[in-house]
Tab-separated table of C-alpha atoms in Angstrom:
chain	number	residue	atom	x	y	z
A	1	MET	CA	-4.512	-61.817	31.026
A	2	ALA	CA	-8.099	-62.547	31.982
A	3	CYS	CA	-10.777	-60.582	30.218
A	4	VAL	CA	-14.459	-60.316	31.112
A	5	SER	CA	-17.058	-61.047	28.433
A	6	LYS	CA	-19.823	-58.568	28.007
A	7	TYR	CA	-22.673	-58.232	25.569
A	8	VAL	CA	-23.765	-54.918	24.121
A	9	THR	CA	-26.066	-54.079	21.311
A	10	LEU	CA	-24.790	-52.424	18.144
A	11	SER	CA	-26.667	-49.276	19.055
A	12	ALA	CA	-24.884	-49.138	22.420
A	13	LEU	CA	-21.558	-49.605	20.680
A	14	THR	CA	-22.423	-46.735	18.356
A	15	VAL	CA	-23.281	-44.519	21.312
A	16	LYS	CA	-19.946	-45.325	22.973
A	17	ALA	CA	-18.091	-44.623	19.737
A	18	ASP	CA	-19.906	-41.294	19.374
A	19	ARG	CA	-19.001	-40.380	22.946
A	20	PHE	CA	-15.378	-41.291	22.299
A	21	SER	CA	-15.388	-39.199	19.137
A	22	SER	CA	-17.008	-36.287	20.965
A	23	LYS	CA	-14.387	-36.451	23.702
A	24	THR	CA	-11.517	-36.508	21.261
A	25	SER	CA	-12.918	-33.553	19.351
A	26	ARG	CA	-13.220	-31.652	22.614
A	27	VAL	CA	-9.658	-32.527	23.544
A	28	ARG	CA	-8.322	-31.153	20.285
A	29	VAL	CA	-9.172	-27.593	21.152
A	30	THR	CA	-7.656	-27.773	24.617
A	31	SER	CA	-3.938	-27.831	23.827
A	32	LYS	CA	-1.408	-29.224	21.384
A	33	VAL	CA	-0.461	-32.081	23.731
A	34	ASP	CA	-4.103	-33.029	24.206
A	35	GLN	CA	-4.621	-32.851	20.489
A	36	ARG	CA	-1.880	-35.393	19.914
A	37	ARG	CA	-3.440	-37.599	22.616
A	38	ALA	CA	-6.809	-37.280	20.899
A	39	ASN	CA	-5.279	-38.322	17.584
A	40	VAL	CA	-3.830	-41.477	19.169
A	41	ILE	CA	-7.109	-42.298	20.915
A	42	GLU	CA	-9.018	-41.840	17.679
A	43	ALA	CA	-6.600	-44.113	15.812
A	44	ARG	CA	-6.907	-46.817	18.495
A	45	LEU	CA	-10.695	-46.460	18.440
A	46	ASN	CA	-10.748	-46.992	14.681
A	47	ARG	CA	-8.577	-50.090	14.985
A	48	THR	CA	-10.772	-51.431	17.773
A	49	THR	CA	-14.039	-50.921	15.927
A	50	SER	CA	-12.646	-52.433	12.723
A	51	GLY	CA	-11.538	-55.485	14.730
A	52	LEU	CA	-14.906	-55.761	16.363
A	53	SER	CA	-16.704	-56.043	13.067
A	54	SER	CA	-15.096	-59.438	12.406
A	55	LYS	CA	-16.216	-60.776	15.807
A	56	LEU	CA	-19.857	-59.737	15.643
A	57	THR	CA	-22.372	-62.587	15.367
A	58	CYS	CA	-26.088	-62.304	15.046
A	59	ASN	CA	-28.558	-64.419	17.075
A	60	PHE	CA	-32.358	-64.667	16.900
A	61	GLU	CA	-32.663	-61.576	19.194
A	62	SER	CA	-30.418	-59.526	16.798
A	63	VAL	CA	-27.932	-59.041	19.590
A	64	TYR	CA	-24.235	-58.712	18.792
A	65	SER	CA	-21.689	-60.337	21.102
A	66	LEU	CA	-18.242	-58.853	21.671
A	67	ARG	CA	-15.457	-59.052	24.204
A	68	LEU	CA	-14.409	-55.875	25.970
A	69	PRO	CA	-11.130	-55.597	27.869
A	70	SER	CA	-11.112	-55.804	31.617
A	71	ARG	CA	-10.162	-52.893	33.864
A	72	HIS	CA	-6.650	-54.346	34.145
A	73	CYS	CA	-6.389	-54.461	30.381
A	74	LEU	CA	-7.537	-50.841	30.143
A	75	ILE	CA	-4.761	-49.738	32.494
A	76	HIS	CA	-2.161	-51.335	30.260
A	77	CYS	CA	-3.798	-49.858	27.183
A	78	LYS	CA	-3.698	-46.423	28.812
A	79	ALA	CA	0.028	-46.800	29.558
A	80	ALA	CA	0.704	-47.833	25.969
A	81	GLU	CA	-1.362	-44.905	24.775
A	82	ASP	CA	0.673	-42.467	26.916
A	83	ALA	CA	3.894	-43.909	25.565
A	84	GLU	CA	2.580	-43.501	22.034
A	85	VAL	CA	1.637	-39.882	22.681
A	86	SER	CA	5.010	-39.060	24.237
A	87	ALA	CA	6.726	-40.482	21.177
A	88	VAL	CA	5.085	-37.817	18.993
A	89	PRO	CA	7.603	-34.948	18.555
A	90	GLU	CA	6.724	-31.497	19.889
A	91	PRO	CA	5.834	-29.231	16.928
A	92	VAL	CA	7.933	-26.120	16.342
A	93	SER	CA	6.038	-22.949	17.266
A	94	THR	CA	5.294	-20.673	14.319
A	95	ALA	CA	3.957	-17.790	16.404
A	96	PRO	CA	5.525	-14.460	15.359
A	97	ALA	CA	8.308	-13.252	17.639
A	98	LYS	CA	7.632	-10.074	19.578
A	99	LYS	CA	9.335	-7.047	18.066
A	100	PRO	CA	11.151	-4.661	20.415
A	101	ARG	CA	10.473	-0.953	20.109
A	102	LEU	CA	13.017	1.192	18.265
A	103	PRO	CA	12.642	4.643	19.861
A	104	GLY	CA	15.939	5.829	18.421
A	105	LEU	CA	14.429	5.981	14.946
A	106	ASP	CA	11.943	8.627	16.125
A	107	SER	CA	14.802	10.801	17.326
A	108	VAL	CA	16.603	10.350	14.006
A	109	ARG	CA	13.489	11.608	12.225
A	110	PHE	CA	13.501	14.797	14.292
A	111	PHE	CA	17.101	15.649	13.404
A	112	LEU	CA	16.421	15.096	9.711
A	113	ILE	CA	13.320	17.296	9.755
A	114	SER	CA	15.077	20.024	11.727
A	115	TYR	CA	17.862	20.217	9.142
A	116	ILE	CA	15.378	20.408	6.265
A	117	ALA	CA	13.174	23.010	7.985
A	118	VAL	CA	16.176	25.232	8.609
A	119	GLY	CA	17.362	24.723	5.044
A	120	HIS	CA	14.065	25.867	3.573
A	121	PHE	CA	14.222	29.334	5.169
A	122	ILE	CA	17.855	29.905	6.151
A	123	ALA	CA	18.311	32.300	3.229
A	124	CYS	CA	15.824	34.621	4.956
A	125	ALA	CA	18.047	34.823	8.037
A	126	THR	CA	21.575	35.196	6.690
A	127	LYS	CA	23.614	35.858	3.570
A	128	ASP	CA	26.693	34.008	4.829
A	129	VAL	CA	27.686	31.746	1.930
A	130	THR	CA	29.234	29.055	4.116
A	131	VAL	CA	26.116	28.775	6.269
A	132	LEU	CA	23.898	28.731	3.199
A	133	LYS	CA	25.954	25.980	1.556
A	134	PHE	CA	25.864	23.888	4.720
A	135	PHE	CA	22.067	24.038	5.100
A	136	SER	CA	21.123	24.071	1.430
A	137	GLN	CA	21.824	20.370	0.861
A	138	ILE	CA	18.258	19.367	1.654
A	139	ASN	CA	17.896	17.481	-1.624
A	140	VAL	CA	20.601	15.125	-0.371
A	141	VAL	CA	19.126	14.643	3.094
A	142	VAL	CA	15.465	14.257	2.078
A	143	GLY	CA	16.235	10.833	0.614
A	144	CYS	CA	16.795	9.613	4.173
A	145	PHE	CA	13.093	10.208	4.870
A	146	PHE	CA	12.092	7.761	2.180
A	147	VAL	CA	14.598	5.149	3.347
A	148	LEU	CA	13.475	5.574	6.965
A	149	SER	CA	9.802	5.332	5.979
A	150	GLY	CA	10.487	2.070	4.180
A	151	TYR	CA	12.531	0.772	7.092
A	152	VAL	CA	9.700	1.349	9.556
A	153	ALA	CA	7.108	-0.091	7.164
A	154	GLY	CA	9.202	-3.211	6.682
A	155	TYR	CA	9.661	-3.610	10.431
A	156	VAL	CA	5.945	-3.352	11.124
A	157	ALA	CA	4.623	-5.381	8.189
A	158	THR	CA	7.003	-8.383	8.145
A	159	GLU	CA	7.697	-11.074	10.730
A	160	LEU	CA	10.802	-11.101	12.899
A	161	GLY	CA	13.084	-14.070	12.256
A	162	GLN	CA	10.815	-15.541	9.586
A	163	TYR	CA	10.571	-15.437	5.814
A	164	ALA	CA	7.051	-14.100	6.010
A	165	ALA	CA	5.042	-10.911	5.798
A	166	SER	CA	2.570	-9.826	8.434
A	167	PRO	CA	-1.115	-10.703	7.946
A	168	ARG	CA	-1.822	-6.963	7.938
A	169	ILE	CA	-0.841	-6.733	4.244
A	170	GLU	CA	-3.246	-9.491	3.148
A	171	ASN	CA	-6.018	-6.935	2.635
A	172	LYS	CA	-4.108	-4.560	0.404
A	173	THR	CA	-6.842	-1.925	0.255
A	174	GLU	CA	-7.006	-1.808	4.034
A	175	TYR	CA	-3.231	-1.488	4.273
A	176	ILE	CA	-3.073	1.367	1.751
A	177	MET	CA	-5.948	3.308	3.267
A	178	SER	CA	-4.644	2.844	6.800
A	179	ARG	CA	-1.249	4.230	5.817
A	180	LEU	CA	-2.837	7.139	3.951
A	181	MET	CA	-5.074	8.041	6.874
A	182	GLY	CA	-2.066	7.929	9.148
A	183	TYR	CA	-0.931	11.298	7.795
A	184	TYR	CA	-3.731	12.774	5.678
A	185	PRO	CA	-5.876	14.160	8.578
A	186	LEU	CA	-3.059	16.439	9.757
A	187	TYR	CA	-2.226	17.375	6.181
A	188	LEU	CA	-5.890	18.243	5.610
A	189	LEU	CA	-5.964	20.317	8.804
A	190	ALA	CA	-2.988	22.372	7.618
A	191	GLN	CA	-4.584	22.809	4.199
A	192	LEU	CA	-7.772	24.171	5.749
A	193	VAL	CA	-6.209	26.326	8.469
A	194	PHE	CA	-3.799	28.009	6.069
A	195	LEU	CA	-6.165	28.010	3.110
A	196	PRO	CA	-6.502	31.834	3.130
A	197	VAL	CA	-2.702	32.133	2.930
A	198	PHE	CA	-2.411	29.649	0.074
A	199	VAL	CA	-5.358	30.965	-1.916
A	200	TYR	CA	-4.454	34.639	-1.517
A	201	ALA	CA	-0.909	34.161	-2.794
A	202	ASP	CA	-1.922	31.798	-5.604
A	203	ASN	CA	-4.755	34.022	-6.791
A	204	PHE	CA	-2.496	37.087	-6.591
A	205	TYR	CA	-0.024	35.567	-9.069
A	206	ASN	CA	-2.134	33.149	-11.147
A	207	GLY	CA	-5.834	34.062	-10.952
A	208	PRO	CA	-8.861	32.111	-9.658
A	209	VAL	CA	-9.042	29.352	-12.303
A	210	THR	CA	-5.445	28.281	-11.843
A	211	THR	CA	-5.844	28.557	-8.082
A	212	ALA	CA	-8.799	26.140	-8.221
A	213	ALA	CA	-6.733	23.696	-10.283
A	214	HIS	CA	-3.894	23.937	-7.791
A	215	ALA	CA	-6.341	23.279	-4.948
A	216	LEU	CA	-7.448	20.064	-6.637
A	217	ILE	CA	-3.856	18.952	-7.137
A	218	THR	CA	-2.810	19.632	-3.561
A	219	PHE	CA	-5.906	18.261	-1.808
A	220	THR	CA	-5.514	14.992	-3.729
A	221	LEU	CA	-1.778	14.812	-2.962
A	222	SER	CA	-0.957	14.621	-6.662
A	223	GLN	CA	1.591	17.436	-6.812
A	224	ALA	CA	4.730	15.291	-6.976
A	225	TRP	CA	3.664	14.074	-10.428
A	226	PHE	CA	3.879	17.630	-11.794
A	227	PRO	CA	7.560	18.639	-12.076
A	228	ALA	CA	6.788	22.345	-12.442
A	229	HIS	CA	4.178	22.382	-9.667
A	230	ALA	CA	5.394	19.856	-7.090
A	231	GLU	CA	5.915	22.591	-4.478
A	232	LEU	CA	2.440	24.118	-4.718
A	233	TRP	CA	1.020	25.789	-1.619
A	234	ASN	CA	2.750	23.931	1.228
A	235	ALA	CA	6.011	23.197	-0.601
A	236	PRO	CA	7.563	20.530	1.699
A	237	THR	CA	4.496	18.306	1.411
A	238	TRP	CA	5.503	17.113	-2.060
A	239	PHE	CA	7.176	14.424	0.037
A	240	LEU	CA	3.774	13.135	1.179
A	241	SER	CA	2.568	13.105	-2.414
A	242	ALA	CA	5.478	10.888	-3.463
A	243	LEU	CA	5.159	8.767	-0.321
A	244	THR	CA	1.479	8.125	-1.062
A	245	PHE	CA	2.385	6.419	-4.327
A	246	ALA	CA	5.006	4.373	-2.477
A	247	MET	CA	2.363	3.249	0.028
A	248	VAL	CA	0.209	1.995	-2.851
A	249	VAL	CA	3.110	-0.135	-4.055
A	250	MET	CA	4.127	-1.419	-0.618
A	251	PRO	CA	1.558	-4.187	0.068
A	252	TYR	CA	2.434	-5.760	-3.280
A	253	ALA	CA	6.183	-5.563	-2.659
A	254	LEU	CA	6.399	-6.468	1.030
A	255	GLY	CA	5.301	-10.093	0.563
A	256	PRO	CA	7.977	-11.048	-2.000
A	257	ILE	CA	10.682	-9.095	-0.146
A	258	ALA	CA	9.769	-10.816	3.129
A	259	LYS	CA	10.507	-14.203	1.530
A	260	MET	CA	14.007	-13.204	0.429
A	261	THR	CA	17.170	-14.519	2.067
A	262	LYS	CA	19.907	-12.158	3.180
A	263	LYS	CA	21.833	-12.833	0.000
A	264	SER	CA	18.825	-11.937	-2.140
A	265	LEU	CA	18.178	-8.803	-0.073
A	266	LYS	CA	21.710	-7.583	-0.716
A	267	VAL	CA	21.213	-8.158	-4.439
A	268	LEU	CA	17.924	-6.227	-4.231
A	269	LEU	CA	19.662	-3.306	-2.517
A	270	GLY	CA	22.209	-3.263	-5.312
A	271	VAL	CA	19.547	-3.324	-8.030
A	272	LEU	CA	17.523	-0.529	-6.408
A	273	THR	CA	20.625	1.622	-5.920
A	274	GLY	CA	21.772	0.959	-9.465
A	275	THR	CA	18.403	1.912	-10.923
A	276	SER	CA	18.343	5.146	-8.960
A	277	LEU	CA	21.952	5.867	-9.923
A	278	LEU	CA	21.196	5.441	-13.619
A	279	ALA	CA	18.661	8.300	-13.524
A	280	LYS	CA	21.134	10.516	-11.654
A	281	LEU	CA	23.877	9.773	-14.164
A	282	ALA	CA	21.537	10.657	-17.037
A	283	TYR	CA	20.714	13.997	-15.405
A	284	SER	CA	24.383	14.760	-14.740
A	285	TYR	CA	25.587	13.724	-18.183
A	286	ASP	CA	22.846	15.339	-20.251
A	287	LEU	CA	23.161	18.688	-18.470
A	288	ASN	CA	26.904	18.419	-17.772
A	289	CYS	CA	26.340	19.391	-14.137
A	290	TRP	CA	28.458	16.855	-12.273
A	291	SER	CA	29.690	19.257	-9.574
A	292	VAL	CA	26.718	21.605	-9.123
A	293	LEU	CA	25.496	22.442	-5.630
A	294	GLU	CA	21.794	22.558	-6.578
A	295	GLY	CA	20.663	24.022	-3.293
A	296	MET	CA	22.498	27.257	-4.087
A	297	LEU	CA	20.821	27.689	-7.482
A	298	THR	CA	17.637	29.561	-8.363
A	299	ALA	CA	15.080	28.716	-11.020
A	300	ARG	CA	16.936	30.998	-13.435
A	301	THR	CA	20.438	29.678	-12.738
A	302	ALA	CA	19.561	25.957	-12.734
A	303	PRO	CA	20.869	24.109	-15.844
A	304	ASN	CA	17.398	22.733	-16.635
A	305	LEU	CA	14.709	23.142	-14.020
A	306	MET	CA	12.285	20.603	-15.508
A	307	VAL	CA	14.849	17.799	-15.694
A	308	TRP	CA	16.075	18.619	-12.198
A	309	ASN	CA	12.539	18.641	-10.761
A	310	LEU	CA	11.724	15.375	-12.495
A	311	ASN	CA	14.678	13.723	-10.770
A	312	ARG	CA	13.983	15.033	-7.305
A	313	PHE	CA	10.162	14.932	-7.171
A	314	ASN	CA	9.037	11.956	-9.266
A	315	PRO	CA	7.331	9.332	-7.045
A	316	PHE	CA	8.961	6.447	-8.931
A	317	PHE	CA	12.361	7.375	-7.521
A	318	ALA	CA	10.789	7.698	-4.080
A	319	VAL	CA	9.557	4.100	-4.329
A	320	LEU	CA	13.111	2.917	-5.021
A	321	GLU	CA	14.371	4.552	-1.831
A	322	VAL	CA	11.453	3.303	0.255
A	323	LEU	CA	12.165	-0.257	-0.904
A	324	MET	CA	15.830	0.231	0.014
A	325	GLY	CA	14.661	0.847	3.560
A	326	VAL	CA	12.525	-2.305	3.544
A	327	ALA	CA	15.431	-4.439	2.311
A	328	ALA	CA	17.789	-2.977	4.921
A	329	CYS	CA	15.321	-3.662	7.714
A	330	ARG	CA	14.840	-7.257	6.601
A	331	LEU	CA	18.615	-7.794	6.745
A	332	VAL	CA	18.496	-7.042	10.468
A	333	MET	CA	15.241	-8.930	11.118
A	334	LEU	CA	16.767	-12.122	9.680
A	335	ASP	CA	19.784	-12.072	12.001
A	336	GLY	CA	20.319	-15.577	13.394
A	337	VAL	CA	18.109	-17.292	10.809
A	338	ASP	CA	19.480	-20.302	8.883
A	339	GLY	CA	22.748	-20.338	10.791
A	340	ASP	CA	23.437	-16.620	10.402
A	341	LYS	CA	26.043	-15.504	12.970
A	342	GLU	CA	25.184	-11.791	13.159
A	343	LYS	CA	23.573	-12.153	16.592
A	344	ASP	CA	26.779	-13.628	17.985
A	345	LYS	CA	28.794	-10.564	17.019
A	346	SER	CA	29.090	-7.394	19.039
A	347	PRO	CA	26.918	-4.816	17.236
A	348	ALA	CA	28.944	-2.177	15.411
A	349	SER	CA	28.541	1.409	16.550
A	350	PRO	CA	26.514	3.817	14.384
A	351	VAL	CA	29.004	6.603	15.144
A	352	LEU	CA	31.198	5.968	12.105
A	353	PRO	CA	28.465	6.244	9.433
A	354	LEU	CA	27.047	9.263	11.275
A	355	LEU	CA	30.420	11.001	11.158
A	356	GLY	CA	30.658	10.017	7.504
A	357	MET	CA	27.373	11.752	6.679
A	358	VAL	CA	28.417	14.910	8.504
A	359	ALA	CA	31.784	14.809	6.725
A	360	VAL	CA	30.044	14.673	3.325
A	361	ILE	CA	27.953	17.761	4.129
A	362	VAL	CA	30.991	19.662	5.429
A	363	ALA	CA	33.224	18.619	2.510
A	364	ARG	CA	30.670	19.829	-0.033
A	365	THR	CA	30.221	23.046	1.937
A	366	LEU	CA	33.961	23.776	1.835
A	367	GLY	CA	34.353	22.719	-1.778
A	368	TYR	CA	36.389	19.573	-1.119
A	369	LEU	CA	33.750	17.284	-2.652
A	370	PRO	CA	32.652	18.689	-6.037
A	371	LEU	CA	29.725	16.323	-6.622
A	372	ASN	CA	26.140	17.322	-7.378
A	373	ASP	CA	23.193	16.642	-5.065
A	374	PRO	CA	21.694	13.574	-6.822
A	375	LEU	CA	25.009	11.686	-7.102
A	376	THR	CA	25.993	12.564	-3.538
A	377	ARG	CA	22.637	11.282	-2.371
A	378	VAL	CA	22.706	7.898	-4.091
A	379	LEU	CA	26.439	7.133	-3.919
A	380	LEU	CA	27.402	8.419	-0.477
A	381	PHE	CA	24.690	9.727	1.790
A	382	LEU	CA	21.963	7.083	1.510
A	383	PRO	CA	24.343	4.093	1.805
A	384	MET	CA	25.841	5.587	4.979
A	385	PHE	CA	22.421	6.459	6.358
A	386	THR	CA	21.199	2.927	5.681
A	387	VAL	CA	24.156	1.448	7.576
A	388	PHE	CA	23.548	3.991	10.351
A	389	ILE	CA	19.923	3.017	11.039
A	390	MET	CA	20.748	-0.703	10.770
A	391	ARG	CA	23.381	-0.246	13.468
A	392	VAL	CA	21.005	1.776	15.638
A	393	HIS	CA	18.516	-1.081	15.248
A	394	ARG	CA	21.051	-3.768	16.215
A	395	GLU	CA	22.422	-1.830	19.170
A	396	THR	CA	18.905	-1.253	20.469
A	397	VAL	CA	18.023	-4.949	20.210
A	398	TYR	CA	21.279	-6.661	21.166
A	399	ARG	CA	22.501	-4.180	23.790
A	400	PRO	CA	19.293	-2.947	25.422
A	401	ASP	CA	20.834	-2.394	28.856
A	402	ALA	CA	24.192	-1.052	27.742
A	403	LYS	CA	25.112	2.620	27.598
A	404	SER	CA	25.545	2.545	23.849
A	405	PHE	CA	25.446	5.432	21.409
A	406	SER	CA	21.983	4.343	20.308
A	407	SER	CA	20.728	4.677	23.873
A	408	LEU	CA	21.246	8.436	23.536
A	409	PHE	CA	18.630	8.466	20.778
A	410	ALA	CA	16.242	6.674	23.146
A	411	TRP	CA	16.384	9.587	25.612
A	412	LYS	CA	12.758	10.509	26.326
A	413	PRO	CA	12.964	14.221	25.415
A	414	LEU	CA	14.489	13.300	22.046
A	415	VAL	CA	11.874	10.609	21.481
A	416	TYR	CA	9.136	13.166	22.178
A	417	LEU	CA	10.695	15.568	19.699
A	418	GLY	CA	10.655	12.712	17.216
A	419	THR	CA	6.983	12.175	17.994
A	420	ILE	CA	6.110	15.780	17.120
A	421	SER	CA	8.441	15.871	14.113
A	422	PHE	CA	5.649	15.164	11.626
A	423	PRO	CA	3.592	18.214	12.720
A	424	PHE	CA	6.854	20.164	12.612
A	425	TYR	CA	7.354	19.092	9.010
A	426	ILE	CA	3.785	19.975	7.993
A	427	LEU	CA	3.663	23.357	9.747
A	428	HIS	CA	7.069	24.901	9.132
A	429	GLY	CA	6.222	25.713	5.508
A	430	PRO	CA	2.979	27.703	5.924
A	431	ILE	CA	4.175	29.399	9.118
A	432	GLY	CA	7.316	30.398	7.246
A	433	GLN	CA	5.192	31.898	4.481
A	434	ILE	CA	3.432	34.142	6.990
A	435	PHE	CA	6.768	35.715	7.948
A	436	TYR	CA	8.906	35.356	4.831
A	437	LYS	CA	6.709	35.190	1.714
A	438	LYS	CA	6.592	38.767	0.450
A	439	VAL	CA	2.984	38.926	-0.740
A	440	ILE	CA	1.738	37.421	2.539
A	441	ALA	CA	4.106	39.092	5.017
A	442	MET	CA	3.506	42.556	3.522
A	443	LYS	CA	-0.252	42.021	3.806
A	444	ILE	CA	-0.063	40.929	7.455
A	445	TRP	CA	2.962	42.726	8.914
A	446	GLY	CA	3.721	45.435	6.393
A	447	LYS	CA	7.234	44.023	5.968
A	448	VAL	CA	9.109	40.795	5.341
A	449	MET	CA	11.078	39.400	8.279
A	450	VAL	CA	14.299	38.803	6.360
A	451	GLY	CA	17.878	39.423	7.427
A	452	ASP	CA	17.237	38.939	11.148
A	453	PRO	CA	18.901	35.806	12.578
A	454	LYS	CA	17.343	36.394	15.994
A	455	PHE	CA	13.837	36.389	14.575
A	456	PHE	CA	14.681	33.210	12.679
A	457	ILE	CA	15.185	31.507	16.055
A	458	VAL	CA	11.803	32.894	17.149
A	459	TYR	CA	10.242	31.463	13.981
A	460	LEU	CA	11.677	27.990	14.735
A	461	ALA	CA	10.417	28.235	18.334
A	462	ILE	CA	6.922	29.118	17.079
A	463	VAL	CA	6.955	26.113	14.744
A	464	LEU	CA	8.138	23.818	17.531
A	465	ALA	CA	5.492	25.051	19.993
A	466	SER	CA	2.777	24.782	17.339
A	467	SER	CA	3.858	21.222	16.575
A	468	ALA	CA	3.590	20.191	20.220
A	469	LEU	CA	0.182	21.856	20.478
A	470	VAL	CA	-1.139	20.126	17.372
A	471	HIS	CA	0.174	16.792	18.578
A	472	GLU	CA	-1.493	17.081	21.978
A	473	VAL	CA	-4.752	18.701	20.861
A	474	PHE	CA	-5.357	17.186	17.438
A	475	ILE	CA	-3.380	13.981	16.866
A	476	LYS	CA	-4.037	12.566	20.347
A	477	ASN	CA	-7.664	13.700	20.373
A	478	LYS	CA	-10.049	10.732	20.750
A	479	THR	CA	-12.715	12.339	18.593
A	480	VAL	CA	-10.242	12.899	15.777
A	481	GLN	CA	-9.005	9.334	16.123
A	482	GLY	CA	-12.570	8.050	15.943
A	483	TRP	CA	-13.284	10.152	12.869
A	484	THR	CA	-10.095	8.891	11.248
A	485	LYS	CA	-11.061	5.284	11.944
A	486	SER	CA	-14.555	5.806	10.496
A	487	ALA	CA	-13.155	7.557	7.425
A	488	THR	CA	-10.668	4.735	6.919
A	489	LYS	CA	-13.441	2.138	7.018
A	490	GLY	CA	-15.462	4.201	4.551
A	491	LEU	CA	-12.537	4.424	2.146
A	492	ILE	CA	-11.915	0.697	2.430
A	493	GLY	CA	-15.572	0.059	1.629
A	494	MET	CA	-15.261	2.127	-1.540
A	495	PHE	CA	-12.520	-0.164	-2.879
A	496	PRO	CA	-13.509	-3.748	-2.057
């Protein structure tokens, strides 16, 4: 092949090399294919320049002579270069897979909250023992909230189909404060709106100093750490107090859990369940209360109120159940990874575990299952609930167009009810106090609204309407959202 001789100075060669280098650096940012091409060009350029150095000769004019390939040679070089680029294997994409929405879980939350709200005040509407036993098992059902909270947190903060956590947990302070400010503004609103109710009743029974101490405990969401005072003021919100501690733990736990295989996740579920069970066994054995229906007891008839409250309110046990939810979610998110065949199977229906949960409540109501609340919760109810939400998840993902049972939970009215379920949970306690707490109701109405089932339905309707109003006017309000975002940034800045 004929080649044309050409003379260039070393400075000109340097300029050409710089231009080549500049081009390759520009190519790198264009696309992955161009980047591989740039790498090949750069390698060829280095080989060419190193070869040139042996051919350079100096004359009296300090001019360096070199041979450059002809246009024909360049065409062949370009073809070889393309072949070399095409030989480079296409890298596997590591971009996170898009996660489908799981609207059914919102609907599940509404049904759980409705049961608990009814259970808190059903004794004010009826004296029927069967009805009271059926709705008094709230200490069994409330564990589902913690599992569901962990399930959602795991779904949001870990990557689908990968052994990796989301970048959102890298800044742990930001993660914790963001989760806290996801529910604290509405909690604070309820505290302030119903402050006269809370303070009047507390001061009536305990005096101003104790009332001030209780205000500090409740405004800081610390009440779950105090077994005798976990239900201060707005009693159901002890759940948020326990959940807050779980949210502090979460960014430190999500990373290691995200790296676990399915086998390790199953072991983790067993360890968490076993740890929780051990505390329940200790309570049952020490107090010899294996078959007690705790929801039907009062403070005077309970075997040991302090031990019982420690088991049901302590945030440590809440963390165990939240992590159960994370592990369960990861089991579904890793379907199809490393040869797993779960995606190839037809997703099992959630109907069976749902019927199982209802059967447990009914059997305990009728006396066929003489097992106390804590043991029922950890041995029967939570395992079935965990399987239930995993099946709802799989049906939603793998049968999105089918008329499955899970599609019923995705019905828009139910999803909306799930959306307003958190305001429902926050408001049903203080609104109930206005009608059913003697010292408050007598002050406002001159009587307590007990023994009237019809009014109980009115009470639930008031709570539901108030929840929708708060959701539309407060939670969706742009000003409130802006304030929340600013407050979150301020809190993050306080804990660098």
